[in-house]
Amino acid sequence: MPFIRVSYLEQQYEACQLERVSQTIMSALVRHFHVPEDDLFQVFHAHKSEEFYYSKNYLDIERSDELLYIQIMLKSGRTRKQKTNFYEDLAEQLSKTIPMRKEDVFIVLVDSEFEDWSFGNGIAQMLQRSGRGDMAHREIVSSARESFGEFAPAFVGYSEDVLFGDLWRREQLSLRDRSMITVTALVMGGMTDELPYHLRLAVENGLKSEELVEAITHLAFYAGWPRAASALQVAKGVFLSDSAEALV
């Protein structure tokens, strides 16, 4: 659910180049943030010189009049690593497809929540869908490939094709519900190694950190106090670390 604004000096880019900018941004969003390919909402603004200002060397980056301001509003929950990888990849791809200087790629990500969006009809569609099965079709990328790569290709394949490619995308449960069920199962089983990934995924799927902490607290009386304590220690590390990174 990203909304993208691209601003530039008039006469710096031709229509065909702007079309490639649009496509390149969308491709990077799909790769790094798993945005649906048809979730496309972008506006491009050409500005006169008296409307367009920038520092030519702030932070020792030499900018030119080909500067692109790319502002992307999207759902919160992406990790610092996802964001930094996105910046690097988008700048690299734009430098090749336009082509343009990477120094002239200025990106701003603006986090938002489901209640901050209305796609039409005066309705907060994402707020409604976050609690139902409507979002079950969204692709989720498994961490198995990053963890095991070519060491266990069959395991990676089953994780990507069956677990996250099929089961997680079934519409009978929302992604929010599936995340809550998965976190509960991991806590109950004392499987803390898998918790960091699924806690972050749960936030991406609409659960708040305080909701997850409360769920683990509730489970202390059913899963056992030591397992809940271990899970809370993991959650503390994940949420405090992510909060700190968001401030950097």
CSV table of C-alpha atoms in Angstrom, one decimal:
chain,number,residue,atom,x,y,z
A,1,MET,CA,0.0,0.0,0.0
A,2,PRO,CA,2.7,2.5,-0.9
A,3,PHE,CA,1.9,6.0,-2.2
A,4,ILE,CA,4.8,7.6,-4.1
A,5,ARG,CA,5.6,11.2,-5.0
A,6,VAL,CA,8.5,11.9,-7.3
A,7,SER,CA,9.7,15.5,-7.7
A,8,TYR,CA,12.2,16.8,-10.2
A,9,LEU,CA,13.3,19.9,-12.1
A,10,GLU,CA,11.3,20.5,-15.3
A,11,GLN,CA,13.0,19.5,-18.6
A,12,GLN,CA,15.5,17.3,-16.8
A,13,TYR,CA,13.7,14.0,-17.7
A,14,GLU,CA,11.8,12.8,-20.7
A,15,ALA,CA,8.5,11.0,-20.5
A,16,CYS,CA,10.1,7.6,-21.3
A,17,GLN,CA,12.6,8.1,-18.5
A,18,LEU,CA,9.9,8.9,-16.0
A,19,GLU,CA,8.1,5.8,-17.0
A,20,ARG,CA,11.2,3.8,-16.3
A,21,VAL,CA,11.6,5.5,-12.9
A,22,SER,CA,8.0,4.5,-12.1
A,23,GLN,CA,8.7,0.9,-13.1
A,24,THR,CA,12.0,0.7,-11.3
A,25,ILE,CA,10.6,2.0,-8.0
A,26,MET,CA,7.7,-0.5,-8.2
A,27,SER,CA,10.0,-3.4,-8.9
A,28,ALA,CA,12.2,-2.5,-5.9
A,29,LEU,CA,9.1,-2.3,-3.7
A,30,VAL,CA,8.0,-5.7,-4.8
A,31,ARG,CA,11.5,-7.2,-4.2
A,32,HIS,CA,12.2,-5.7,-0.8
A,33,PHE,CA,8.8,-4.9,0.8
A,34,HIS,CA,6.7,-7.6,-0.9
A,35,VAL,CA,4.2,-5.1,-2.2
A,36,PRO,CA,1.5,-6.5,-4.5
A,37,GLU,CA,2.4,-5.7,-8.1
A,38,ASP,CA,-1.0,-4.1,-8.8
A,39,ASP,CA,-0.7,-1.8,-5.7
A,40,LEU,CA,0.4,1.1,-7.9
A,41,PHE,CA,-0.2,4.7,-6.9
A,42,GLN,CA,2.3,7.3,-8.0
A,43,VAL,CA,2.4,11.0,-8.9
A,44,PHE,CA,5.2,12.8,-10.6
A,45,HIS,CA,5.8,16.6,-10.2
A,46,ALA,CA,7.9,18.8,-12.5
A,47,HIS,CA,9.0,22.0,-10.8
A,48,LYS,CA,10.3,25.3,-12.0
A,49,SER,CA,13.8,26.3,-10.7
A,50,GLU,CA,12.2,28.8,-8.3
A,51,GLU,CA,10.2,25.9,-6.7
A,52,PHE,CA,13.0,23.4,-6.4
A,53,TYR,CA,15.8,23.8,-3.8
A,54,TYR,CA,18.5,21.4,-2.6
A,55,SER,CA,22.0,21.4,-1.0
A,56,LYS,CA,24.6,20.6,-3.6
A,57,ASN,CA,27.0,18.9,-1.2
A,58,TYR,CA,25.1,18.1,2.1
A,59,LEU,CA,26.7,15.0,3.8
A,60,ASP,CA,29.5,15.2,1.2
A,61,ILE,CA,27.2,14.0,-1.6
A,62,GLU,CA,27.6,16.0,-4.9
A,63,ARG,CA,24.1,16.6,-6.3
A,64,SER,CA,23.1,18.0,-9.6
A,65,ASP,CA,20.0,19.4,-11.2
A,66,GLU,CA,19.0,15.9,-12.1
A,67,LEU,CA,18.1,15.3,-8.5
A,68,LEU,CA,15.0,13.1,-7.9
A,69,TYR,CA,13.1,13.5,-4.7
A,70,ILE,CA,11.3,10.1,-4.1
A,71,GLN,CA,8.9,10.1,-1.2
A,72,ILE,CA,7.2,6.8,-0.3
A,73,MET,CA,4.5,6.5,2.2
A,74,LEU,CA,3.9,2.9,3.3
A,75,LYS,CA,2.8,0.6,6.1
A,76,SER,CA,5.2,0.6,9.1
A,77,GLY,CA,7.0,-2.6,10.2
A,78,ARG,CA,9.8,-2.9,7.7
A,79,THR,CA,13.2,-3.6,9.3
A,80,ARG,CA,16.3,-1.4,9.1
A,81,LYS,CA,17.9,-4.0,6.9
A,82,GLN,CA,15.0,-4.1,4.5
A,83,LYS,CA,15.1,-0.3,4.2
A,84,THR,CA,18.8,0.0,3.7
A,85,ASN,CA,18.8,-2.8,1.1
A,86,PHE,CA,15.9,-1.0,-0.6
A,87,TYR,CA,17.8,2.3,-0.8
A,88,GLU,CA,20.9,0.6,-2.2
A,89,ASP,CA,19.1,-1.4,-4.8
A,90,LEU,CA,16.8,1.4,-6.0
A,91,ALA,CA,19.7,3.8,-6.5
A,92,GLU,CA,21.7,1.1,-8.3
A,93,GLN,CA,18.8,0.2,-10.6
A,94,LEU,CA,17.9,3.8,-11.4
A,95,SER,CA,21.5,4.5,-12.3
A,96,LYS,CA,21.3,1.7,-14.8
A,97,THR,CA,17.8,2.1,-16.3
A,98,ILE,CA,17.5,5.9,-16.7
A,99,PRO,CA,20.6,6.2,-16.6
A,100,MET,CA,21.4,8.7,-13.8
A,101,ARG,CA,23.9,9.4,-11.0
A,102,LYS,CA,23.2,7.5,-7.8
A,103,GLU,CA,24.1,10.8,-6.0
A,104,ASP,CA,20.9,12.3,-7.4
A,105,VAL,CA,18.6,9.6,-5.9
A,106,PHE,CA,17.1,11.1,-2.8
A,107,ILE,CA,14.6,8.7,-1.0
A,108,VAL,CA,12.3,9.3,2.0
A,109,LEU,CA,10.3,6.5,3.5
A,110,VAL,CA,7.3,7.7,5.6
A,111,ASP,CA,5.8,5.0,7.8
A,112,SER,CA,2.0,4.9,8.3
A,113,GLU,CA,-0.7,2.6,9.8
A,114,PHE,CA,-3.8,1.0,8.4
A,115,GLU,CA,-6.0,3.7,9.7
A,116,ASP,CA,-4.1,6.3,7.7
A,117,TRP,CA,-5.4,5.1,4.3
A,118,SER,CA,-8.6,5.5,2.4
A,119,PHE,CA,-8.5,4.2,-1.2
A,120,GLY,CA,-11.9,5.6,-2.1
A,121,ASN,CA,-15.6,5.7,-1.1
A,122,GLY,CA,-14.6,7.4,2.2
A,123,ILE,CA,-13.7,3.9,3.7
A,124,ALA,CA,-10.6,2.8,5.6
A,125,GLN,CA,-10.2,-0.3,3.5
A,126,MET,CA,-6.9,-1.5,4.9
A,127,LEU,CA,-8.2,-1.1,8.5
A,128,GLN,CA,-11.1,-3.4,7.6
A,129,ARG,CA,-9.0,-5.9,5.7
A,130,SER,CA,-6.3,-6.2,8.4
A,131,GLY,CA,-8.8,-8.1,10.6
A,132,ARG,CA,-10.2,-10.4,7.8
A,133,GLY,CA,-8.9,-12.9,5.3
A,134,ASP,CA,-8.8,-10.3,2.5
A,135,MET,CA,-5.0,-9.8,2.8
A,136,ALA,CA,-4.2,-13.5,2.7
A,137,HIS,CA,-3.2,-13.3,-0.9
A,138,ARG,CA,-0.2,-11.1,-0.1
A,139,GLU,CA,3.2,-12.7,-0.7
A,140,ILE,CA,5.4,-13.3,2.2
A,141,VAL,CA,9.1,-14.1,1.6
A,142,SER,CA,10.5,-16.9,3.8
A,143,SER,CA,13.8,-16.3,5.6
A,144,ALA,CA,14.9,-19.9,4.7
A,145,ARG,CA,16.8,-18.9,1.6
A,146,GLU,CA,18.8,-16.3,3.5
A,147,SER,CA,19.5,-18.8,6.3
A,148,PHE,CA,20.2,-22.0,4.4
A,149,GLY,CA,20.7,-21.0,0.7
A,150,GLU,CA,22.2,-23.9,-1.3
A,151,PHE,CA,22.9,-25.9,1.8
A,152,ALA,CA,19.4,-27.2,2.0
A,153,PRO,CA,17.6,-26.4,-1.3
A,154,ALA,CA,14.7,-28.7,-0.7
A,155,PHE,CA,14.0,-27.2,2.7
A,156,VAL,CA,14.1,-23.7,1.1
A,157,GLY,CA,11.8,-24.8,-1.7
A,158,TYR,CA,9.2,-26.3,0.7
A,159,SER,CA,9.4,-23.2,2.8
A,160,GLU,CA,8.9,-20.8,-0.1
A,161,ASP,CA,6.4,-22.9,-2.2
A,162,VAL,CA,4.3,-24.7,0.3
A,163,LEU,CA,4.5,-23.0,3.7
A,164,PHE,CA,4.6,-19.3,2.6
A,165,GLY,CA,3.5,-19.9,-1.0
A,166,ASP,CA,0.4,-21.8,-0.2
A,167,LEU,CA,-0.6,-22.2,3.5
A,168,TRP,CA,0.1,-18.6,4.5
A,169,ARG,CA,-1.9,-17.3,1.5
A,170,ARG,CA,-5.1,-19.3,2.2
A,171,GLU,CA,-8.0,-16.9,2.6
A,172,GLN,CA,-9.7,-18.6,5.5
A,173,LEU,CA,-7.5,-16.8,8.0
A,174,SER,CA,-6.0,-13.3,7.8
A,175,LEU,CA,-2.3,-12.8,7.9
A,176,ARG,CA,-2.8,-11.1,11.3
A,177,ASP,CA,-4.5,-14.2,12.7
A,178,ARG,CA,-1.9,-16.6,11.2
A,179,SER,CA,0.9,-14.5,12.8
A,180,MET,CA,-0.7,-14.7,16.2
A,181,ILE,CA,-1.2,-18.4,15.9
A,182,THR,CA,2.4,-18.9,14.8
A,183,VAL,CA,3.8,-16.8,17.6
A,184,THR,CA,1.6,-18.7,20.1
A,185,ALA,CA,2.8,-22.1,18.8
A,186,LEU,CA,6.5,-21.0,19.0
A,187,VAL,CA,6.1,-19.7,22.5
A,188,MET,CA,4.2,-22.9,23.6
A,189,GLY,CA,7.0,-25.0,22.1
A,190,GLY,CA,9.9,-23.0,23.5
A,191,MET,CA,11.2,-22.4,19.9
A,192,THR,CA,12.8,-19.0,20.5
A,193,ASP,CA,15.2,-19.2,17.6
A,194,GLU,CA,12.3,-18.7,15.2
A,195,LEU,CA,10.6,-16.0,17.2
A,196,PRO,CA,12.5,-12.8,16.0
A,197,TYR,CA,11.5,-13.4,12.4
A,198,HIS,CA,7.9,-14.1,13.3
A,199,LEU,CA,7.6,-11.2,15.7
A,200,ARG,CA,8.7,-8.8,13.0
A,201,LEU,CA,6.4,-10.5,10.5
A,202,ALA,CA,3.5,-10.2,13.0
A,203,VAL,CA,4.0,-6.4,13.2
A,204,GLU,CA,4.1,-6.2,9.4
A,205,ASN,CA,0.8,-8.1,9.4
A,206,GLY,CA,-0.9,-5.6,11.6
A,207,LEU,CA,-0.2,-6.7,15.2
A,208,LYS,CA,1.2,-4.2,17.6
A,209,SER,CA,4.2,-4.9,19.8
A,210,GLU,CA,2.1,-4.4,22.9
A,211,GLU,CA,-0.4,-6.9,21.7
A,212,LEU,CA,2.3,-9.5,21.2
A,213,VAL,CA,3.8,-8.9,24.6
A,214,GLU,CA,0.3,-9.2,26.2
A,215,ALA,CA,-0.3,-12.5,24.3
A,216,ILE,CA,3.0,-13.9,25.6
A,217,THR,CA,2.1,-12.8,29.1
A,218,HIS,CA,-1.2,-14.6,28.8
A,219,LEU,CA,0.6,-17.7,27.6
A,220,ALA,CA,2.7,-17.8,30.8
A,221,PHE,CA,-0.2,-19.5,32.5
A,222,TYR,CA,-0.6,-22.1,29.8
A,223,ALA,CA,2.8,-22.6,28.2
A,224,GLY,CA,4.7,-22.3,31.5
A,225,TRP,CA,6.5,-19.4,33.1
A,226,PRO,CA,10.0,-20.2,31.9
A,227,ARG,CA,8.9,-20.4,28.3
A,228,ALA,CA,7.0,-17.2,28.5
A,229,ALA,CA,10.0,-15.5,30.2
A,230,SER,CA,12.3,-16.7,27.4
A,231,ALA,CA,9.9,-15.5,24.7
A,232,LEU,CA,9.6,-12.1,26.4
A,233,GLN,CA,13.3,-11.7,26.5
A,234,VAL,CA,13.4,-12.3,22.8
A,235,ALA,CA,10.6,-9.9,22.2
A,236,LYS,CA,12.3,-7.3,24.3
A,237,GLY,CA,15.4,-7.6,22.2
A,238,VAL,CA,13.5,-7.4,18.9
A,239,PHE,CA,11.2,-4.5,19.7
A,240,LEU,CA,13.7,-2.4,21.5
A,241,SER,CA,16.3,-3.0,18.8
A,242,ASP,CA,13.9,-2.1,16.0
A,243,SER,CA,12.7,1.0,17.9
A,244,ALA,CA,16.3,2.2,18.3
A,245,GLU,CA,17.1,1.5,14.7
A,246,ALA,CA,14.1,3.5,13.6
A,247,LEU,CA,15.5,6.5,15.4
A,248,VAL,CA,18.9,6.3,13.7
